[in-house]
Amino acid sequence: MFFIFIYVFLLSLVNMITTNFLVWWSVFLMMTLSFLVLLKVDSSYSSMLNYFIIQESLGLMFLLFNVGCVQFLVLLVKVGVSPLHFWVFSIVNGLMNWNLVWFLTFQKIPFIPVIIQLLNYGYLVFIMMGILFVYLQLFLSKNMKNMFVLSSLESFNWILLLCFLSMLNFLFLFFFYVLVMIFLMNSVLSGGGLLLEWDTVLVFMNIPFGVIFFVKIFSLSSLFLLFSVFFLFVLVLMFMSLVSFSYWLFFVSMITPKSVSVVMDYFFFFVYPLGLLMLL
């Protein structure tokens, strides 16, 4: 474990102290090969093939299109930042335990210095729209593992928003988020695939003083000053996603063979939370 931390830290440091695109691409390639080795140990061959094709195709585009906007969008796709995370689910469906933890945490760390160097305020609205897209996707998600991944992607978008306003808060919360999510996901996913644990539920419900709670509080405290109306709308969607998950959790605890069709209906995930919101 210690050598993994040192390995990722050194690659991140290389990306931080240089602005050469070839060096960045070399670090991305090393991270890709490292992840493929982990997948080979776990015999996740379908995820290996999908991940290699996607990452190397995007890496070639990163080298060829030497334009700031295009390179930044390609980089967001490589990391899996919402709303450009369409390829993530083809990978995570074949991942379990430590491989999933690596994919959602360590694999993203060397990309952070490059994202910071390419950031400008023109991408702020795009990242916020990614958060909105994740909340809409949570309404229609029926798989607990996918909801877990979406929660991680949403938190990463919130962390990226901090880069625009406070680099110190960003660094502190990012490493805090990585460490806590490692312990959380490893403990949950090591239980034989039993994901419905209380610690996972509390993460989804943004329990106060939890990791995602701190990430969002620090982000909102700064970004409310710039986009108050839009963020009010995002907060409403956050509440809707919370209510939707609460309904699902409540009914799945009392599920019977006759009620499966009701629980797995799209109408159940969207209209019921909307009705409750209108009543409130």
One Martini backbone bead per residue (centre of mass of N, CA, C, O) as a GRO file, in nm:
protein
  280
    1MET     BB    1   0.057   0.063  -0.021
    2PHE     BB    2   0.295   0.261   0.003
    3PHE     BB    3   0.395   0.232  -0.296
    4ILE     BB    4   0.138   0.342  -0.424
    5PHE     BB    5   0.153   0.625  -0.310
    6ILE     BB    6   0.432   0.695  -0.428
    7TYR     BB    7   0.367   0.648  -0.726
    8VAL     BB    8   0.134   0.855  -0.753
    9PHE     BB    9   0.286   1.101  -0.639
   10LEU     BB   10   0.512   1.115  -0.855
   11LEU     BB   11   0.327   1.150  -1.102
   12SER     BB   12   0.191   1.408  -0.999
   13LEU     BB   13   0.453   1.575  -0.975
   14VAL     BB   14   0.527   1.572  -1.272
   15ASN     BB   15   0.264   1.720  -1.371
   16MET     BB   16   0.316   1.981  -1.193
   17ILE     BB   17   0.626   2.064  -1.312
   18THR     BB   18   0.487   2.044  -1.600
   19THR     BB   19   0.397   2.141  -1.971
   20ASN     BB   20   0.431   1.874  -2.120
   21PHE     BB   21   0.251   1.667  -2.323
   22LEU     BB   22   0.433   1.412  -2.330
   23VAL     BB   23   0.453   1.376  -2.026
   24TRP     BB   24   0.156   1.349  -1.969
   25TRP     BB   25   0.108   1.105  -2.154
   26SER     BB   26   0.307   0.915  -2.006
   27VAL     BB   27   0.155   0.914  -1.737
   28PHE     BB   28  -0.110   0.804  -1.846
   29LEU     BB   29   0.012   0.538  -1.949
   30MET     BB   30   0.112   0.433  -1.673
   31MET     BB   31  -0.171   0.424  -1.544
   32THR     BB   32  -0.294   0.228  -1.743
   33LEU     BB   33  -0.097  -0.010  -1.696
   34SER     BB   34  -0.151  -0.038  -1.394
   35PHE     BB   35  -0.454  -0.107  -1.422
   36LEU     BB   36  -0.418  -0.358  -1.602
   37VAL     BB   37  -0.272  -0.527  -1.391
   38LEU     BB   38  -0.507  -0.538  -1.191
   39LEU     BB   39  -0.705  -0.674  -1.391
   40LYS     BB   40  -0.535  -0.930  -1.442
   41VAL     BB   41  -0.548  -1.039  -1.152
   42ASP     BB   42  -0.885  -1.031  -1.167
   43SER     BB   43  -0.989  -1.117  -1.457
   44SER     BB   44  -1.080  -0.836  -1.627
   45TYR     BB   45  -1.103  -0.847  -1.959
   46SER     BB   46  -1.328  -0.655  -2.053
   47SER     BB   47  -1.223  -0.405  -1.900
   48MET     BB   48  -0.946  -0.399  -2.030
   49LEU     BB   49  -1.031  -0.348  -2.323
   50ASN     BB   50  -1.205  -0.097  -2.285
   51TYR     BB   51  -0.992   0.080  -2.141
   52PHE     BB   52  -0.766   0.075  -2.352
   53ILE     BB   53  -0.920   0.192  -2.594
   54ILE     BB   54  -1.016   0.456  -2.465
   55GLN     BB   55  -0.744   0.575  -2.356
   56GLU     BB   56  -0.573   0.562  -2.624
   57SER     BB   57  -0.760   0.731  -2.799
   58LEU     BB   58  -0.753   0.983  -2.615
   59GLY     BB   59  -0.444   1.016  -2.614
   60LEU     BB   60  -0.421   1.078  -2.917
   61MET     BB   61  -0.604   1.330  -2.909
   62PHE     BB   62  -0.429   1.488  -2.704
   63LEU     BB   63  -0.186   1.516  -2.912
   64LEU     BB   64  -0.323   1.629  -3.179
   65PHE     BB   65  -0.507   1.840  -3.012
   66ASN     BB   66  -0.361   2.164  -2.974
   67VAL     BB   67  -0.619   2.255  -2.783
   68GLY     BB   68  -0.746   2.363  -2.498
   69CYS     BB   69  -1.045   2.272  -2.519
   70VAL     BB   70  -1.002   1.986  -2.635
   71GLN     BB   71  -0.807   1.880  -2.419
   72PHE     BB   72  -0.998   1.917  -2.180
   73LEU     BB   73  -1.224   1.729  -2.278
   74VAL     BB   74  -1.048   1.477  -2.305
   75LEU     BB   75  -0.967   1.473  -2.005
   76LEU     BB   76  -1.254   1.436  -1.891
   77VAL     BB   77  -1.302   1.164  -2.028
   78LYS     BB   78  -1.064   1.008  -1.900
   79VAL     BB   79  -1.173   1.052  -1.601
   80GLY     BB   80  -1.504   1.083  -1.584
   81VAL     BB   81  -1.653   1.350  -1.613
   82SER     BB   82  -1.924   1.513  -1.569
   83PRO     BB   83  -2.099   1.435  -1.873
   84LEU     BB   84  -1.826   1.236  -1.963
   85HIS     BB   85  -1.925   0.918  -1.835
   86PHE     BB   86  -2.034   0.694  -2.044
   87TRP     BB   87  -1.785   0.468  -2.008
   88VAL     BB   88  -1.775   0.373  -1.706
   89PHE     BB   89  -1.989   0.131  -1.695
   90SER     BB   90  -1.816  -0.065  -1.879
   91ILE     BB   91  -1.608  -0.101  -1.635
   92VAL     BB   92  -1.751  -0.136  -1.343
   93ASN     BB   93  -1.905  -0.409  -1.398
   94GLY     BB   94  -1.600  -0.565  -1.370
   95LEU     BB   95  -1.573  -0.446  -1.077
   96MET     BB   96  -1.399  -0.506  -0.759
   97ASN     BB   97  -1.309  -0.370  -0.489
   98TRP     BB   98  -0.998  -0.249  -0.536
   99ASN     BB   99  -1.045  -0.169  -0.835
  100LEU     BB  100  -1.270   0.036  -0.776
  101VAL     BB  101  -1.108   0.216  -0.590
  102TRP     BB  102  -0.890   0.292  -0.793
  103PHE     BB  103  -1.074   0.410  -1.020
  104LEU     BB  104  -1.211   0.641  -0.817
  105THR     BB  105  -0.915   0.753  -0.717
  106PHE     BB  106  -0.609   0.702  -0.802
  107GLN     BB  107  -0.653   0.737  -1.118
  108LYS     BB  108  -0.708   1.065  -1.085
  109ILE     BB  109  -0.465   1.216  -0.957
  110PRO     BB  110  -0.264   1.279  -1.208
  111PHE     BB  111  -0.488   1.468  -1.352
  112ILE     BB  112  -0.518   1.721  -1.172
  113PRO     BB  113  -0.278   1.910  -1.256
  114VAL     BB  114  -0.377   1.937  -1.552
  115ILE     BB  115  -0.655   2.055  -1.500
  116ILE     BB  116  -0.555   2.309  -1.353
  117GLN     BB  117  -0.385   2.423  -1.602
  118LEU     BB  118  -0.661   2.424  -1.800
  119LEU     BB  119  -0.820   2.609  -1.641
  120ASN     BB  120  -1.131   2.802  -1.666
  121TYR     BB  121  -1.424   2.992  -1.640
  122GLY     BB  122  -1.561   2.858  -1.897
  123TYR     BB  123  -1.599   2.561  -1.734
  124LEU     BB  124  -1.798   2.599  -1.495
  125VAL     BB  125  -2.078   2.537  -1.619
  126PHE     BB  126  -2.010   2.253  -1.722
  127ILE     BB  127  -1.965   2.123  -1.441
  128MET     BB  128  -2.249   2.194  -1.330
  129MET     BB  129  -2.402   2.030  -1.547
  130GLY     BB  130  -2.285   1.760  -1.450
  131ILE     BB  131  -2.433   1.757  -1.181
  132LEU     BB  132  -2.716   1.765  -1.300
  133PHE     BB  133  -2.689   1.497  -1.461
  134VAL     BB  134  -2.648   1.309  -1.218
  135TYR     BB  135  -2.922   1.359  -1.081
  136LEU     BB  136  -3.093   1.258  -1.319
  137GLN     BB  137  -2.962   0.970  -1.321
  138LEU     BB  138  -3.049   0.885  -1.029
  139PHE     BB  139  -3.356   0.857  -1.089
  140LEU     BB  140  -3.291   0.597  -1.307
  141SER     BB  141  -3.139   0.431  -1.106
  142LYS     BB  142  -3.125   0.062  -1.002
  143ASN     BB  143  -2.825   0.034  -0.925
  144MET     BB  144  -2.619   0.034  -0.658
  145LYS     BB  145  -2.343   0.058  -0.796
  146ASN     BB  146  -2.413   0.299  -0.981
  147MET     BB  147  -2.485   0.491  -0.747
  148PHE     BB  148  -2.205   0.486  -0.623
  149VAL     BB  149  -2.057   0.602  -0.870
  150LEU     BB  150  -2.223   0.864  -0.897
  151SER     BB  151  -2.142   0.977  -0.623
  152SER     BB  152  -1.840   1.001  -0.692
  153LEU     BB  153  -1.868   1.185  -0.943
  154GLU     BB  154  -2.009   1.417  -0.801
  155SER     BB  155  -1.782   1.481  -0.596
  156PHE     BB  156  -1.566   1.547  -0.810
  157ASN     BB  157  -1.711   1.797  -0.923
  158TRP     BB  158  -1.706   1.958  -0.660
  159ILE     BB  159  -1.398   1.966  -0.638
  160LEU     BB  160  -1.344   2.119  -0.906
  161LEU     BB  161  -1.488   2.384  -0.821
  162LEU     BB  162  -1.264   2.471  -0.612
  163CYS     BB  163  -1.042   2.559  -0.817
  164PHE     BB  164  -1.165   2.852  -0.878
  165LEU     BB  165  -1.134   2.967  -0.556
  166SER     BB  166  -0.976   2.723  -0.370
  167MET     BB  167  -0.686   2.550  -0.344
  168LEU     BB  168  -0.671   2.469  -0.047
  169ASN     BB  169  -0.949   2.333  -0.026
  170PHE     BB  170  -0.901   2.132  -0.250
  171LEU     BB  171  -0.660   1.973  -0.133
  172PHE     BB  172  -0.788   1.892   0.133
  173LEU     BB  173  -1.056   1.754   0.023
  174PHE     BB  174  -0.934   1.551  -0.170
  175PHE     BB  175  -0.767   1.381   0.034
  176PHE     BB  176  -1.004   1.329   0.220
  177TYR     BB  177  -1.180   1.183   0.011
  178VAL     BB  178  -0.987   0.955  -0.067
  179LEU     BB  179  -0.946   0.823   0.212
  180VAL     BB  180  -1.244   0.771   0.287
  181MET     BB  181  -1.330   0.611   0.028
  182ILE     BB  182  -1.139   0.378   0.068
  183PHE     BB  183  -1.252   0.273   0.339
  184LEU     BB  184  -1.545   0.249   0.253
  185MET     BB  185  -1.534   0.070  -0.009
  186ASN     BB  186  -1.363  -0.162   0.106
  187SER     BB  187  -1.568  -0.242   0.334
  188VAL     BB  188  -1.817  -0.288   0.150
  189LEU     BB  189  -1.700  -0.468  -0.100
  190SER     BB  190  -1.581  -0.705   0.096
  191GLY     BB  191  -1.892  -0.822   0.156
  192GLY     BB  192  -1.984  -0.990  -0.104
  193GLY     BB  193  -2.161  -0.744  -0.245
  194LEU     BB  194  -2.280  -0.590   0.008
  195LEU     BB  195  -2.415  -0.261  -0.029
  196LEU     BB  196  -2.644  -0.251   0.204
  197GLU     BB  197  -2.516  -0.027   0.399
  198TRP     BB  198  -2.509   0.226   0.626
  199ASP     BB  199  -2.261   0.381   0.518
  200THR     BB  200  -2.373   0.408   0.231
  201VAL     BB  201  -2.635   0.553   0.298
  202LEU     BB  202  -2.500   0.805   0.432
  203VAL     BB  203  -2.359   0.900   0.178
  204PHE     BB  204  -2.612   0.944   0.002
  205MET     BB  205  -2.747   1.138   0.246
  206ASN     BB  206  -2.544   1.344   0.355
  207ILE     BB  207  -2.417   1.331   0.622
  208PRO     BB  208  -2.318   1.500   0.869
  209PHE     BB  209  -1.968   1.505   0.860
  210GLY     BB  210  -1.917   1.402   0.595
  211VAL     BB  211  -1.745   1.394   0.309
  212ILE     BB  212  -1.966   1.516   0.114
  213PHE     BB  213  -2.056   1.742   0.297
  214PHE     BB  214  -1.790   1.905   0.293
  215VAL     BB  215  -1.763   1.941  -0.010
  216LYS     BB  216  -2.035   2.103  -0.048
  217ILE     BB  217  -2.001   2.329   0.156
  218PHE     BB  218  -1.742   2.455   0.038
  219SER     BB  219  -1.859   2.505  -0.244
  220LEU     BB  220  -2.118   2.671  -0.176
  221SER     BB  221  -1.989   2.907  -0.012
  222SER     BB  222  -1.855   3.019  -0.287
  223LEU     BB  223  -2.071   2.976  -0.535
  224PHE     BB  224  -2.314   3.151  -0.436
  225LEU     BB  225  -2.183   3.429  -0.522
  226LEU     BB  226  -2.226   3.365  -0.846
  227PHE     BB  227  -2.478   3.119  -0.851
  228SER     BB  228  -2.762   3.129  -0.693
  229VAL     BB  229  -2.996   3.023  -0.874
  230PHE     BB  230  -2.867   2.767  -0.985
  231PHE     BB  231  -2.799   2.640  -0.702
  232LEU     BB  232  -3.089   2.617  -0.610
  233PHE     BB  233  -3.165   2.408  -0.825
  234VAL     BB  234  -2.954   2.196  -0.741
  235LEU     BB  235  -3.063   2.156  -0.451
  236VAL     BB  236  -3.333   2.042  -0.538
  237LEU     BB  237  -3.208   1.793  -0.680
  238MET     BB  238  -3.074   1.680  -0.430
  239PHE     BB  239  -3.337   1.628  -0.281
  240MET     BB  240  -3.460   1.440  -0.494
  241SER     BB  241  -3.243   1.220  -0.478
  242LEU     BB  242  -3.288   1.159  -0.179
  243VAL     BB  243  -3.588   1.078  -0.197
  244SER     BB  244  -3.556   0.856  -0.406
  245PHE     BB  245  -3.367   0.677  -0.233
  246SER     BB  246  -3.555   0.651   0.012
  247TYR     BB  247  -3.782   0.506  -0.130
  248TRP     BB  248  -3.620   0.267  -0.231
  249LEU     BB  249  -3.518   0.170   0.050
  250PHE     BB  250  -3.797   0.124   0.176
  251PHE     BB  251  -3.918  -0.080  -0.042
  252VAL     BB  252  -3.683  -0.293  -0.052
  253SER     BB  253  -3.738  -0.392   0.249
  254MET     BB  254  -4.055  -0.487   0.132
  255ILE     BB  255  -4.014  -0.690  -0.081
  256THR     BB  256  -4.194  -0.864  -0.334
  257PRO     BB  257  -4.276  -1.050  -0.605
  258LYS     BB  258  -4.529  -0.853  -0.672
  259SER     BB  259  -4.343  -0.568  -0.638
  260VAL     BB  260  -4.122  -0.550  -0.859
  261SER     BB  261  -4.261  -0.381  -1.087
  262VAL     BB  262  -4.285  -0.125  -0.907
  263VAL     BB  263  -3.985  -0.075  -0.820
  264MET     BB  264  -3.882  -0.095  -1.145
  265ASP     BB  265  -4.012   0.180  -1.205
  266TYR     BB  266  -3.984   0.494  -1.332
  267PHE     BB  267  -4.227   0.625  -1.187
  268PHE     BB  268  -4.120   0.574  -0.899
  269PHE     BB  269  -3.849   0.760  -0.922
  270PHE     BB  270  -4.004   1.045  -1.006
  271VAL     BB  271  -4.304   1.105  -0.911
  272TYR     BB  272  -4.296   1.062  -0.605
  273PRO     BB  273  -4.083   1.279  -0.530
  274LEU     BB  274  -4.243   1.511  -0.663
  275GLY     BB  275  -4.493   1.489  -0.482
  276LEU     BB  276  -4.348   1.538  -0.212
  277LEU     BB  277  -4.235   1.816  -0.283
  278MET     BB  278  -4.514   1.955  -0.323
  279LEU     BB  279  -4.614   1.905  -0.032
  280LEU     BB  280  -4.369   2.071   0.101
   0.00000   0.00000   0.00000
